[in-house]
mmCIF file of C-alpha atoms in Angstrom:
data_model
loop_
_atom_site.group_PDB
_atom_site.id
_atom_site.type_symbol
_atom_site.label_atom_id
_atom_site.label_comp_id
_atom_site.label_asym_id
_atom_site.label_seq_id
_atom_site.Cartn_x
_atom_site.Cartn_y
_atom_site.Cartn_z
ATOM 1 C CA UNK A 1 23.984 1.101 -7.065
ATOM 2 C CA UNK A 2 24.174 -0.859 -10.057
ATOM 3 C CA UNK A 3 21.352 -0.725 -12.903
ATOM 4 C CA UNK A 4 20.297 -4.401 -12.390
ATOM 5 C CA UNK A 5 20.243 -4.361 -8.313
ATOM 6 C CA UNK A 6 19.531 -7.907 -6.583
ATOM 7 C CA UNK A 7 16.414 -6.537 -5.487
ATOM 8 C CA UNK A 8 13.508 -4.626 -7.004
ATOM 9 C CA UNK A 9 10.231 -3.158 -5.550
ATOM 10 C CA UNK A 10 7.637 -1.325 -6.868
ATOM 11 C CA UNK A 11 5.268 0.984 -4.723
ATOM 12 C CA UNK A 12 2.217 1.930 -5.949
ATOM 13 C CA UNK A 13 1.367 4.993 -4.628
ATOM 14 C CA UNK A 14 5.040 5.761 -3.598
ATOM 15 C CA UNK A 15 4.558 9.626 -3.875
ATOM 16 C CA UNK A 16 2.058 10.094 -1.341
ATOM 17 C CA UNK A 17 2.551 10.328 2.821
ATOM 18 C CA UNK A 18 2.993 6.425 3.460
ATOM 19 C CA UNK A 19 4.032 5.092 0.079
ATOM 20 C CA UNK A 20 6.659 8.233 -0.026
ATOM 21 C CA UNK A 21 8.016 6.526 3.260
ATOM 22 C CA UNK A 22 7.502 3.010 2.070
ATOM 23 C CA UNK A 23 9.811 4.228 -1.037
ATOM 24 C CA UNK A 24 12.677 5.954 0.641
ATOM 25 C CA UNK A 25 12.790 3.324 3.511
ATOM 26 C CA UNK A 26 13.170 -0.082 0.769
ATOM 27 C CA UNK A 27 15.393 1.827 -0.814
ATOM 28 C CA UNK A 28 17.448 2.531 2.151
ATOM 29 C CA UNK A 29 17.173 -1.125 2.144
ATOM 30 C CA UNK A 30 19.144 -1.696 -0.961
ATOM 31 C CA UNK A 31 16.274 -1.926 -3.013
ATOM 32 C CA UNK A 32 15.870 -0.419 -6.545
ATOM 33 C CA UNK A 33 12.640 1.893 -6.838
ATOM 34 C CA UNK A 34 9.763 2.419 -9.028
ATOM 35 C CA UNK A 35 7.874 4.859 -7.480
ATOM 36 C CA UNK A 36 4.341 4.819 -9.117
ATOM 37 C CA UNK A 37 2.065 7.871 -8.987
ATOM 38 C CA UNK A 38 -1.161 8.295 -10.632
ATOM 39 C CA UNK A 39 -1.583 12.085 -11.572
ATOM 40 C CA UNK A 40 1.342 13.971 -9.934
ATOM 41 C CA UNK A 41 4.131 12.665 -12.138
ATOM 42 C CA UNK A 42 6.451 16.360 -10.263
ATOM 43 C CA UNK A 43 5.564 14.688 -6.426
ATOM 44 C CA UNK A 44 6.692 11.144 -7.396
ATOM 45 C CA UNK A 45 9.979 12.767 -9.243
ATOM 46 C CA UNK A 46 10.689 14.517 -5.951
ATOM 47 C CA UNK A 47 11.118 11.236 -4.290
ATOM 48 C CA UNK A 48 12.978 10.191 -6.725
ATOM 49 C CA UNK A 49 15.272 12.811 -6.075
ATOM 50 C CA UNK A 50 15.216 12.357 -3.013
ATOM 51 C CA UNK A 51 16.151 8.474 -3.156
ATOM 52 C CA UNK A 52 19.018 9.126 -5.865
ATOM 53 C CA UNK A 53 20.617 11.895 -3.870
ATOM 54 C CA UNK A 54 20.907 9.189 -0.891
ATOM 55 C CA UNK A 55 22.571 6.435 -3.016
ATOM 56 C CA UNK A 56 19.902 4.360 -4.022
ATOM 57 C CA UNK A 57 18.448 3.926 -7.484
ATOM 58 C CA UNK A 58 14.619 4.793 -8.651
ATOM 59 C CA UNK A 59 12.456 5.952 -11.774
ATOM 60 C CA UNK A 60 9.005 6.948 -11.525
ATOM 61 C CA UNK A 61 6.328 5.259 -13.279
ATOM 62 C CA UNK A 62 2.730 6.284 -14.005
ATOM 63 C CA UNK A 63 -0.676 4.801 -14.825
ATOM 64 C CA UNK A 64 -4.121 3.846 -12.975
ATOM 65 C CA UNK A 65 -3.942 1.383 -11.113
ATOM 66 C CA UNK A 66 -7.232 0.295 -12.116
ATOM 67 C CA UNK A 67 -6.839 0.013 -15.909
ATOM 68 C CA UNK A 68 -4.827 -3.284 -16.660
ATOM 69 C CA UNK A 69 -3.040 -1.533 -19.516
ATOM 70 C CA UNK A 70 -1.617 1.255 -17.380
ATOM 71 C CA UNK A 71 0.000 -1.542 -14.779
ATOM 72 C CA UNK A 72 1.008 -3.879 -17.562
ATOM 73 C CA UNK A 73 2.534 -0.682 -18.780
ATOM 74 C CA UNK A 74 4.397 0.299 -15.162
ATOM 75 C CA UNK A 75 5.430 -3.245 -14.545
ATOM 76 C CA UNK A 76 7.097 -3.650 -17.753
ATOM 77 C CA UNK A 77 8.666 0.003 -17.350
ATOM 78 C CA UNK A 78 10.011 -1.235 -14.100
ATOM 79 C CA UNK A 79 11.285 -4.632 -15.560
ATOM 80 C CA UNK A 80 13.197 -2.497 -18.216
ATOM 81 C CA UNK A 81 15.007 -0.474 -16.051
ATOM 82 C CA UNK A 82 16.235 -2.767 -13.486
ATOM 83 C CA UNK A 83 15.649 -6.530 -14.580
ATOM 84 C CA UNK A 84 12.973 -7.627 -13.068
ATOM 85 C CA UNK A 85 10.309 -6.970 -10.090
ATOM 86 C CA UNK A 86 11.018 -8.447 -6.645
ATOM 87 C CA UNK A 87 8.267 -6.787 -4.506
ATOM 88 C CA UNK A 88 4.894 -4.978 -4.662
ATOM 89 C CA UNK A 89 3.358 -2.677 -2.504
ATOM 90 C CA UNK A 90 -0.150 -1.297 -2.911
ATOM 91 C CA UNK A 91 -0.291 2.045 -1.172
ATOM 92 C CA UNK A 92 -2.778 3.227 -3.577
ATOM 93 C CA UNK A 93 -6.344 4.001 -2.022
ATOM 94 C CA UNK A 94 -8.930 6.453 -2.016
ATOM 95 C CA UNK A 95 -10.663 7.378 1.743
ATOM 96 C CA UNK A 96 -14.107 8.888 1.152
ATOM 97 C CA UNK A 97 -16.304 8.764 4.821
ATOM 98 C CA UNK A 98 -20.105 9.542 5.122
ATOM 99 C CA UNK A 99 -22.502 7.613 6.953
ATOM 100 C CA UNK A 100 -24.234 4.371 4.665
ATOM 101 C CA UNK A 101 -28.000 5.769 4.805
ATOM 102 C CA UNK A 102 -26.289 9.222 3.091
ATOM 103 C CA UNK A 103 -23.124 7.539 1.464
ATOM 104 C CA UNK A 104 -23.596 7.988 -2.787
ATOM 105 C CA UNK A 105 -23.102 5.533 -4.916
ATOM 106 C CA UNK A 106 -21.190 7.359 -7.420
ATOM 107 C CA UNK A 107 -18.571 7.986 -4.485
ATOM 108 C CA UNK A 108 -19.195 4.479 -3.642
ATOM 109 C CA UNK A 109 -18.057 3.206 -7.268
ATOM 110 C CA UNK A 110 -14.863 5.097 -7.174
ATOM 111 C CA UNK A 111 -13.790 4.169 -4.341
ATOM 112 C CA UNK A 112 -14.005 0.710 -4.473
ATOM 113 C CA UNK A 113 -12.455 0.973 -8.341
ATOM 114 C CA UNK A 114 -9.492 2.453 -7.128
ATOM 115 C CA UNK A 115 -9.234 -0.225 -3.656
ATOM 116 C CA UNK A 116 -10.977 -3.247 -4.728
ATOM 117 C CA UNK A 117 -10.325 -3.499 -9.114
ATOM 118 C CA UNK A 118 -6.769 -1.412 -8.146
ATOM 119 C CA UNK A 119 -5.777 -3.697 -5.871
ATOM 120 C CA UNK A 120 -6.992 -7.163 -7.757
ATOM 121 C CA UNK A 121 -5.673 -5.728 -11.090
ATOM 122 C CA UNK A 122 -2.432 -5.442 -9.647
ATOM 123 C CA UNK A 123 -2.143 -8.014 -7.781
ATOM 124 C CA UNK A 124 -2.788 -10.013 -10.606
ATOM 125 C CA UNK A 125 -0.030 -9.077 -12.264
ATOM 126 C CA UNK A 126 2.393 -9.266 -9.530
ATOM 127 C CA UNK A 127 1.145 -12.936 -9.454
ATOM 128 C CA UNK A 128 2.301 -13.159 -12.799
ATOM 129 C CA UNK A 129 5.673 -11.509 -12.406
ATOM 130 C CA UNK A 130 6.904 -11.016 -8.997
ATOM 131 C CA UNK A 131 10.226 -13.434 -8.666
ATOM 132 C CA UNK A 132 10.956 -16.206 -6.644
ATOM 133 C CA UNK A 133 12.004 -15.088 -3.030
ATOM 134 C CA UNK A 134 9.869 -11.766 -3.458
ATOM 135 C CA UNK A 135 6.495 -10.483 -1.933
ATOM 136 C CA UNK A 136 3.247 -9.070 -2.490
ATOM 137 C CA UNK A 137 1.873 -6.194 0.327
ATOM 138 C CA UNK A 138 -1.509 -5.035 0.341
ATOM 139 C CA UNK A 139 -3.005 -2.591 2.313
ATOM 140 C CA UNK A 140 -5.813 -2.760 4.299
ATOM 141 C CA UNK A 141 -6.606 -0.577 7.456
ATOM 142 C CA UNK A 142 -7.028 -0.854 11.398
ATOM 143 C CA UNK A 143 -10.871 0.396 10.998
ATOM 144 C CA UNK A 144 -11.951 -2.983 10.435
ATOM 145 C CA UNK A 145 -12.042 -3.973 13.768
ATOM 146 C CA UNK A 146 -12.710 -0.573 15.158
ATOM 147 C CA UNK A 147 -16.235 -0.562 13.203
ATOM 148 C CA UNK A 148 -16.374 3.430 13.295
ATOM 149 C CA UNK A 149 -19.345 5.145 12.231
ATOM 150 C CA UNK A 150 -19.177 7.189 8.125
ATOM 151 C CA UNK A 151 -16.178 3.664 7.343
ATOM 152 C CA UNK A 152 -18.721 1.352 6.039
ATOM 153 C CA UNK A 153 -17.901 2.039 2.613
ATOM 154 C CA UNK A 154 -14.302 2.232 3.137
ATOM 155 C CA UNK A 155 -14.255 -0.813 5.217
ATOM 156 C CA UNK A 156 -16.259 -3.120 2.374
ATOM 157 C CA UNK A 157 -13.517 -2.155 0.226
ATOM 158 C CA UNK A 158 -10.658 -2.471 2.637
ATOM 159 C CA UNK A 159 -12.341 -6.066 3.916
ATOM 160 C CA UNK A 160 -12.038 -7.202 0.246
ATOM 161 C CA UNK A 161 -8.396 -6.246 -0.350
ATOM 162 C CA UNK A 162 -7.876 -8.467 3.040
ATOM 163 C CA UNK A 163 -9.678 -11.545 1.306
ATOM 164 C CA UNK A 164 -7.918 -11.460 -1.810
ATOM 165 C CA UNK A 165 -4.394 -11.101 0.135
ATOM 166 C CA UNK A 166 -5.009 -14.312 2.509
ATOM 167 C CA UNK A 167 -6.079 -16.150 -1.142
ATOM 168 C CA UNK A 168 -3.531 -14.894 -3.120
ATOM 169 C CA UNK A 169 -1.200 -15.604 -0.466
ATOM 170 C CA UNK A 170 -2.326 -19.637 -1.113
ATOM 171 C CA UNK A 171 -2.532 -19.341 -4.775
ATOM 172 C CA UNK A 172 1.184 -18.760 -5.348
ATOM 173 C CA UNK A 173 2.312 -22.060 -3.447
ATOM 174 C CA UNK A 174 5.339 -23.525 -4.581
ATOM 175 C CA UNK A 175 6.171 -20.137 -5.741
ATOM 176 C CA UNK A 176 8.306 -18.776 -2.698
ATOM 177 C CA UNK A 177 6.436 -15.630 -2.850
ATOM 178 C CA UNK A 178 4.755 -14.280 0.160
ATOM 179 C CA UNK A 179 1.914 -12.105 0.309
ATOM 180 C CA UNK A 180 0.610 -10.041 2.962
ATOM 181 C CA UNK A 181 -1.523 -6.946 3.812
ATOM 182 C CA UNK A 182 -0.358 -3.591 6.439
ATOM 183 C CA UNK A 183 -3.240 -2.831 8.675
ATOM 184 C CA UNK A 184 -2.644 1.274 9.602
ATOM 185 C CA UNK A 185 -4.350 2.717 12.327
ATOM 186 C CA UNK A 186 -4.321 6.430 12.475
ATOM 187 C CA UNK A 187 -1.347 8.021 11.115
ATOM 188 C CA UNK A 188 0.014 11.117 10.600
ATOM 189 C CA UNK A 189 -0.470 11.835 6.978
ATOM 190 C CA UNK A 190 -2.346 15.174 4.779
ATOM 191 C CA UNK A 191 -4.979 12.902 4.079
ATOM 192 C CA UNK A 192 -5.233 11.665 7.903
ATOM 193 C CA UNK A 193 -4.805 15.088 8.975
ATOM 194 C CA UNK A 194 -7.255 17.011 6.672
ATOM 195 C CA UNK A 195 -10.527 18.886 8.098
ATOM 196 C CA UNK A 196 -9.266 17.145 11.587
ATOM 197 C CA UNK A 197 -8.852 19.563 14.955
ATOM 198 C CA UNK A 198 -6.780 19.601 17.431
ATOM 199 C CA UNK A 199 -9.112 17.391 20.155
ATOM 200 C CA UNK A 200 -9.483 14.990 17.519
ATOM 201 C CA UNK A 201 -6.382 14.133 17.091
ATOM 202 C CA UNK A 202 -5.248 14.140 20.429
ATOM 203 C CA UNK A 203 -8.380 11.575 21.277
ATOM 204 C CA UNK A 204 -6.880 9.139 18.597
ATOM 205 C CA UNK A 205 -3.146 9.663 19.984
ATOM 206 C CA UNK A 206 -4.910 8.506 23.694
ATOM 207 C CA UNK A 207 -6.318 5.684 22.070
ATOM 208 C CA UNK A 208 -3.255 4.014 21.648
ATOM 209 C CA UNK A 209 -1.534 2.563 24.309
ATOM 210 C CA UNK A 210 1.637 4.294 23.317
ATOM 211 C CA UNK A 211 -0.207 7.371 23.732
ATOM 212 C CA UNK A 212 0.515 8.760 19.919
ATOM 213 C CA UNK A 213 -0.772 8.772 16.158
ATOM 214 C CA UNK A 214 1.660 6.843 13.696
ATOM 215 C CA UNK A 215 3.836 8.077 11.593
ATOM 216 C CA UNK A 216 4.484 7.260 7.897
ATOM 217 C CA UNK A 217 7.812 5.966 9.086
ATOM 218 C CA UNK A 218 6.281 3.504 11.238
ATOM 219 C CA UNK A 219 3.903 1.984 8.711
ATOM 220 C CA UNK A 220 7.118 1.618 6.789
ATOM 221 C CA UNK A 221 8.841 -0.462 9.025
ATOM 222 C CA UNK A 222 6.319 -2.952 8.911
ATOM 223 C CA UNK A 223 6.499 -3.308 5.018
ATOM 224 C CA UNK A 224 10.052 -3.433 5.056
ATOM 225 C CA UNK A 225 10.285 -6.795 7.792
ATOM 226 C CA UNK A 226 7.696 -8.310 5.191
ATOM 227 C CA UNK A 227 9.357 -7.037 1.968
ATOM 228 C CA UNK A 228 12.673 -8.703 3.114
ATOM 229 C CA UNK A 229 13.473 -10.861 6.279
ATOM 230 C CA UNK A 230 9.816 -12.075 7.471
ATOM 231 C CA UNK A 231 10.271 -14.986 5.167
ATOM 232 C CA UNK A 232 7.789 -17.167 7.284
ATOM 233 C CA UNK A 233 5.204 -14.874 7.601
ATOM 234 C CA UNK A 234 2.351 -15.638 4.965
ATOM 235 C CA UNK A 235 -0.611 -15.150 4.302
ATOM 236 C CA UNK A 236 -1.324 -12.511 7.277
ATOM 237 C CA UNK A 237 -2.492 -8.887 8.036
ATOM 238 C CA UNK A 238 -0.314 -7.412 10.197
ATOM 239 C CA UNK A 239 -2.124 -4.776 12.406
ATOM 240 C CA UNK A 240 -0.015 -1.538 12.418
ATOM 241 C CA UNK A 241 -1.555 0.637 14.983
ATOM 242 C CA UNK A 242 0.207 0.969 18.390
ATOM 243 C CA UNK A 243 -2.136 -1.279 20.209
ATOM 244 C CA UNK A 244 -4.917 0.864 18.983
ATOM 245 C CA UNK A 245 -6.926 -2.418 18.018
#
């Protein structure tokens, strides 16, 4: 693939179980590949790796996706090696559950740095950068409409990055850049899967009318039909989940 590919995307979060699969699967697409990682520079290099030994073309790039210096920093990286930035996706998130009445506020703060500043800071400068014909994805969660109890604070956060997407979306008119948010229900990822047993999982699979949890892949597909051909849908979140919700 050449060094200045017709189409660029940058994941943040590419390294981890659904931005590692949102990674490999744009670049199967023909898309160039910045896979951004926050503190495990070795896991993002892997899919690097991975993605260069299957004929596509990626670099890793670092940085919190909080700080506005860090993503100025990525973005520009990314713009460097391959010309310019076609699509975002926001993978990065941070899941922390405990009921409201117990739920700390230091956890609280975190959380919503990483999901609500993470996401505005850089969405505001894909806003700023993304080219015509390209698209913004966010990522939100199936959760809220399933309003289950120890989510709450998860949910504010997740309910913000949906508001922000639908405005966004009607900020860039004239632009010809869409912008959407990925809805997951459960899917099979470490984080998903940690401190979870057996019955649990299986209740979640049953939950679903197709009778199983999601896989990374899955949530993937979805990005991809709004990273390239779903050129009319706008403004949306687009429920990933099985029937699940």
């Amino acid at each position: 693939m050449s060094t200045t590919p017709d189409r660029v995307a940058l994941v943040l979060g590419g390294s981890g179980g659904i931005g590692r699969a949102v990674s490999e699967r744009l670049a199967a697409d023909g898309m160039a590949v910045a896979v951004h990682y926050a503190g495990n520079k070795g896991r993002a290099e892997e899919v690097v790796t991975a993605i260069d030994a299957a004929g596509g073309a990626a670099i890793a790039v670092g940085g919190d996706v909080a700080d506005e210096n860090d993503m100025r920093a990525a973005f520009e990286a990314v713009e460097t090696a391959f010309g310019g930035v076609d699509v975002v996706v926001n993978t990065a998130g941070i899941l922390i559950l405990k009921p409201i009445a117990e739920f700390d506020l230091d956890d609280l703060d975190r959380m919503h740095r990483t999901n609500i500043r993470g996401t505005f800071v850089v969405a505001r400068e894909a806003a700023n950068r993304v080219r015509a014909g390209g698209a913004v994805v966010n990522f939100s969660t199936s959760v809220t409409r399933l309003q289950m109890p120890t989510y709450g604070g998860y949910v504010a956060s997740k309910a913000a990055v949906e508001g922000m997407t639908l405005i966004l979306a009607r900020e860039l008119r004239g632009r010809d850049v869409t912008v959407n948010a990925v809805a997951p229900g459960p899917t099979a990822t470490p984080l998903f899967l940690d401190g979870k047993d057996e019955a649990t999982i299986a209740n979640l699979a049953k939950a679903a009318p197709l009778e199983r949890i999601g896989r990374p892949e899955d949530i993937a597909e979805a990005v991809s039909y709004l990273a390239g051909p779903a050129r009319w849908v706008n403004g949306q979140v687009l429920f990933t989940n099985g029937g699940i919700a």
